[in-house]
PDB file of C-alpha atoms and ligand atoms in Angstrom:
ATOM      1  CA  UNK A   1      82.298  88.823 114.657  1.00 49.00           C
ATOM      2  CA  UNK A   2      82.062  88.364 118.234  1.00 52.00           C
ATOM      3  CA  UNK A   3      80.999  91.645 120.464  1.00 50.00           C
ATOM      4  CA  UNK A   4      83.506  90.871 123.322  1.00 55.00           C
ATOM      5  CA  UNK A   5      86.002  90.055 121.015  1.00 59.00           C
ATOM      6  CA  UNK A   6      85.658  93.829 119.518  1.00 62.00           C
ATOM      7  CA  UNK A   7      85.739  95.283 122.772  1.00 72.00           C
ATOM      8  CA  UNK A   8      88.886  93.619 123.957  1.00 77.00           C
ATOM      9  CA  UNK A   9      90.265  94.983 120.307  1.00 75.00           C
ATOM     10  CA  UNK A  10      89.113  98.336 120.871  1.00 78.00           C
ATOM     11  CA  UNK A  11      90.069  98.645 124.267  1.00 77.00           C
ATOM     12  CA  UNK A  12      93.796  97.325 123.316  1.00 72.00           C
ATOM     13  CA  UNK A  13      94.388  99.021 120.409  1.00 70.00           C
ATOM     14  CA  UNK A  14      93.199 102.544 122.793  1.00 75.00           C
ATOM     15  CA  UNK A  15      96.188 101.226 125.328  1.00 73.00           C
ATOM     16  CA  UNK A  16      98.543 101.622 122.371  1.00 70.00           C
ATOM     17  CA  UNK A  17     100.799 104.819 122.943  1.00 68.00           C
ATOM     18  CA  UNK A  18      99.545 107.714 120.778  1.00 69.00           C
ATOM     19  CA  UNK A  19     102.202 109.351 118.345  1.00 68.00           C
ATOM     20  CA  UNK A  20     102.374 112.778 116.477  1.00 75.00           C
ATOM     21  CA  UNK A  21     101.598 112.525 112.785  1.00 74.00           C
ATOM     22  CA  UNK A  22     105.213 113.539 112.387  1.00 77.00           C
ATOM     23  CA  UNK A  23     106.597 110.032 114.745  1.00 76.00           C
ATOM     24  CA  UNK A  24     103.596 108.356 112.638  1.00 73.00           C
ATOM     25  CA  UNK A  25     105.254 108.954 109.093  1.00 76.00           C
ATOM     26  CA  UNK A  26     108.630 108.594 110.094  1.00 79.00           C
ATOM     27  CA  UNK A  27     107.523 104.983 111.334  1.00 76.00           C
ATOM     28  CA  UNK A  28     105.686 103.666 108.208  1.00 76.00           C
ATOM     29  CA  UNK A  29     109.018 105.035 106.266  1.00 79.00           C
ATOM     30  CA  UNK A  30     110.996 102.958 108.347  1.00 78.00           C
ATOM     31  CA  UNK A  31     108.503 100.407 107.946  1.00 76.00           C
ATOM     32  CA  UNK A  32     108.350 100.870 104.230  1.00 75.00           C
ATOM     33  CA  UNK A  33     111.795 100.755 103.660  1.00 76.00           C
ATOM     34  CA  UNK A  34     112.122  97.527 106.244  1.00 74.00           C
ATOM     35  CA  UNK A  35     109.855  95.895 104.245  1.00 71.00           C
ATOM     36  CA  UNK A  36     111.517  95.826 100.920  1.00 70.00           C
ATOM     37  CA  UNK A  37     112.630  92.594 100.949  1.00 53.00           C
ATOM     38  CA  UNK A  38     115.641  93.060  98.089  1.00 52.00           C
ATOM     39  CA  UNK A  39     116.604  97.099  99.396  1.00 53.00           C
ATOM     40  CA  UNK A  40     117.368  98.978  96.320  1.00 53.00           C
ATOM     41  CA  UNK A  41     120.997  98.122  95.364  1.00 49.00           C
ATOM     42  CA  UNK A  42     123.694 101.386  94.692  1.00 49.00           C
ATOM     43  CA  UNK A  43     123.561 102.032  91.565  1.00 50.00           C
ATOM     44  CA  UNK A  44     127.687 101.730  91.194  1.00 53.00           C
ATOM     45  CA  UNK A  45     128.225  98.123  92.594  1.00 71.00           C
ATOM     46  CA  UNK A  46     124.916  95.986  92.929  1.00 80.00           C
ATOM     47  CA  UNK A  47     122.858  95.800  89.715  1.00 82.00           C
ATOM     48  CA  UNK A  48     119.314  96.062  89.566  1.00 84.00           C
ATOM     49  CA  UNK A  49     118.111  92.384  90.050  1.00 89.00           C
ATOM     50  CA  UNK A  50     116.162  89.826  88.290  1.00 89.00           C
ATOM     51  CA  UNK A  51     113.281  87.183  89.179  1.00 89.00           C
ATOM     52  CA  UNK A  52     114.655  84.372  86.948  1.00 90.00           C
ATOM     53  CA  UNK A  53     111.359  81.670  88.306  1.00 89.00           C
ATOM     54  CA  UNK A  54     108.203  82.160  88.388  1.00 87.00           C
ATOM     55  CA  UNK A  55     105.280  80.769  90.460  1.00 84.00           C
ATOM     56  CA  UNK A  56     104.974  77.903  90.998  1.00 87.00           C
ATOM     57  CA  UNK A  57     108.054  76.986  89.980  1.00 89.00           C
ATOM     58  CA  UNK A  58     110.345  75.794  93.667  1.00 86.00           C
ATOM     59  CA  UNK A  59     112.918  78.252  93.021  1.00 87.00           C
ATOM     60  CA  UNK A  60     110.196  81.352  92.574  1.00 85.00           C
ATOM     61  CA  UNK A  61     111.304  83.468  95.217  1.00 83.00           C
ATOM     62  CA  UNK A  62     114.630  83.959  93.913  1.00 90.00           C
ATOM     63  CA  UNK A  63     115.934  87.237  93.195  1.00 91.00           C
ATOM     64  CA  UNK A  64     118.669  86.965  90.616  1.00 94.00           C
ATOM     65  CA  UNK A  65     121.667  89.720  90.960  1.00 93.00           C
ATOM     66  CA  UNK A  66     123.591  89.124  87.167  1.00 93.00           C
ATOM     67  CA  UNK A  67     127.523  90.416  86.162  1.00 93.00           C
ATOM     68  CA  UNK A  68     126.630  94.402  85.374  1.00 88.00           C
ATOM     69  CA  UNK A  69     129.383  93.502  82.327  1.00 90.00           C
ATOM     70  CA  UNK A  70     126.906  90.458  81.707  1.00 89.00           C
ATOM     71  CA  UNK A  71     129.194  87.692  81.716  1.00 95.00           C
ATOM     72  CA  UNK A  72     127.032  84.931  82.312  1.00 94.00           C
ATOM     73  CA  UNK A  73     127.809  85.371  86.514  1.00 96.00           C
ATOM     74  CA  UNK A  74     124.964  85.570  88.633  1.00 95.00           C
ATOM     75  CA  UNK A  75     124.561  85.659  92.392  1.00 95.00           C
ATOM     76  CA  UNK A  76     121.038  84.308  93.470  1.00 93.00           C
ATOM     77  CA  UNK A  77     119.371  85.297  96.838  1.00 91.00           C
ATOM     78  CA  UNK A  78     116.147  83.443  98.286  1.00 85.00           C
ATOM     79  CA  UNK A  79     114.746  86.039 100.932  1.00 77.00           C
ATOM     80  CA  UNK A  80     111.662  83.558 101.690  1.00 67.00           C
ATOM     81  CA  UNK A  81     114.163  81.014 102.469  1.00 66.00           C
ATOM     82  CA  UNK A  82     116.190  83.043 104.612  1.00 56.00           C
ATOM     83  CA  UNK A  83     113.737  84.031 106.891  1.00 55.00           C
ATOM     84  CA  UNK A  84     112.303  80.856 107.481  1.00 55.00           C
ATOM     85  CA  UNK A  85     116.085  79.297 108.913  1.00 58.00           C
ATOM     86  CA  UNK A  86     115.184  82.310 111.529  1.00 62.00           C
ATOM     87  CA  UNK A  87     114.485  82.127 115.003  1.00 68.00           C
ATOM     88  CA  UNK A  88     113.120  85.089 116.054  1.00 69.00           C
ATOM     89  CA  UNK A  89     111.865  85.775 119.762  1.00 75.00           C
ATOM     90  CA  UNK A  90     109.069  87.717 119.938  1.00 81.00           C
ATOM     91  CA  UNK A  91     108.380  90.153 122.792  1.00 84.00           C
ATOM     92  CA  UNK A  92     105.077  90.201 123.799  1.00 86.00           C
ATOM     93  CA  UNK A  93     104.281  94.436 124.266  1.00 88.00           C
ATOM     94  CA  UNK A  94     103.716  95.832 120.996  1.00 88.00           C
ATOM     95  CA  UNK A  95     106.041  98.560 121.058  1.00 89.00           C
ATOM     96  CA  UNK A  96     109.008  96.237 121.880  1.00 89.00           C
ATOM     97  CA  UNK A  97     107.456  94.046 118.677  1.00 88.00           C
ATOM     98  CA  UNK A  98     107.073  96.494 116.965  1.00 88.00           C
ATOM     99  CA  UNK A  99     110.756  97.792 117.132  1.00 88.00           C
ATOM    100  CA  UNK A 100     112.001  93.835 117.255  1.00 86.00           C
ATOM    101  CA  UNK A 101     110.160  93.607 113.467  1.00 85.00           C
ATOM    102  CA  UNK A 102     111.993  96.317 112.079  1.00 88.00           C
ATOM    103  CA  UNK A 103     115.446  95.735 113.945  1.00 87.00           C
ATOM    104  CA  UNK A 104     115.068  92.136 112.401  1.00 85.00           C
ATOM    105  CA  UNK A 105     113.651  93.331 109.030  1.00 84.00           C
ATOM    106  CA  UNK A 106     116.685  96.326 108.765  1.00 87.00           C
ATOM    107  CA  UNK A 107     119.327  93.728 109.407  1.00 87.00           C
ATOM    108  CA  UNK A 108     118.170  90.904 107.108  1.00 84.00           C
ATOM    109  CA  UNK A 109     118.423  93.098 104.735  1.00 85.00           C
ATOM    110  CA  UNK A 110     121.667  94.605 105.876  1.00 87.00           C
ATOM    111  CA  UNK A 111     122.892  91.069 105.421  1.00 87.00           C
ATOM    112  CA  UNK A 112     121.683  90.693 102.419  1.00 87.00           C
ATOM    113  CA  UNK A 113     123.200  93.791 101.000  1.00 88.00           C
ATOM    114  CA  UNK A 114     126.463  92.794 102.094  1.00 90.00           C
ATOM    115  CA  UNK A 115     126.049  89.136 100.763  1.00 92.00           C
ATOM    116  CA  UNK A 116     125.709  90.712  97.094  1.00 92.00           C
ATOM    117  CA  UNK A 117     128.017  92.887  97.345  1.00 92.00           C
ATOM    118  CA  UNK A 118     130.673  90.565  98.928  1.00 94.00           C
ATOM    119  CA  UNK A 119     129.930  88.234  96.178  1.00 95.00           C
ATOM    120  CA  UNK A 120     129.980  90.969  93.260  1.00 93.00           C
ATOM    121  CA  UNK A 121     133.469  92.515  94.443  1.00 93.00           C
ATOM    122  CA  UNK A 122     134.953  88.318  94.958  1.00 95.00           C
ATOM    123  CA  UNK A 123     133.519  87.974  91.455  1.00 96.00           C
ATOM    124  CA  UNK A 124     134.929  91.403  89.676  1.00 93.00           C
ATOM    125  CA  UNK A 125     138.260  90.520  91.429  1.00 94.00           C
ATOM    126  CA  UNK A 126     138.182  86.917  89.730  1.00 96.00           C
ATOM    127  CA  UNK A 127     136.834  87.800  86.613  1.00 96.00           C
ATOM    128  CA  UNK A 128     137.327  91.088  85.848  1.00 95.00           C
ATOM    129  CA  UNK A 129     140.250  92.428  87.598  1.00 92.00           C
ATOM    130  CA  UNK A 130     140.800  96.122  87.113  1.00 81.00           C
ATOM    131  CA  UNK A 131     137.375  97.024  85.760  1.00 76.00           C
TER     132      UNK A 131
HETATM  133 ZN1   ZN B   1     131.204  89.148  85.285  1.00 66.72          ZN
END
């Protein structure tokens, strides 16, 4: 690797705003959880989900949410595919990036949450009403 080019790194990444071990660990749980790209359904309503393709098949990155009374219904998600339709601005300081990341990442997967769940509840009150 270049010298300069280590420098610059070193002298950037010493710009970055120090944080307490406690702001540390609360950000890498926020991080941790923003990354999960399927968050961990409730129990009561969104069942635990299913990768019905694997590599390299074209529809691998779909995750697979089937009727809890397994009925045959399914509602499929395709996070990859998601993400890609988005256009996401990027702010340039890393602290605003940083925060624009996990805003992004926390409501993806807020909509994605509500997607399954939406579809669930249309499907129990089709299919299963009363249960
Ligand atoms: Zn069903």
């Amino acid at each position: 690797m270049d010298a300069h080019h280590t420098d610059d790194l070193d002298e950037w990444l010493a710009r970055l705003p120090k944080q307490t071990p406690a702001e540390m660990l609360a950000e890498v749980d926020a991080a941790r959880r923003a990354a999960a790209e399927a968050p961990l359904p409730e129990p009561s309503l969104i069942p635990m989900p299913d990768f019905p393709y694997s590599w390299p098949h074209p529809l691998s990155g779909t995750v697979r949410f089937a009727c809890p009374l397994a009925c045959g219904w399914h509602h499929d998600e395709r996070p990859g595919v998601d993400q890609a339709r988005e256009r996401i601005v990027l702010p340039l300081d890393p602290e605003q990036l940083e925060r624009t990341l996990t805003v992004n990442a926390e409501a993806r997967a807020a909509a994605m949450q509500a997607r399954i769940e939406g579809a669930i509840t249309q499907h129990f009150e089709a299919d299963h009403p009363g249960r």
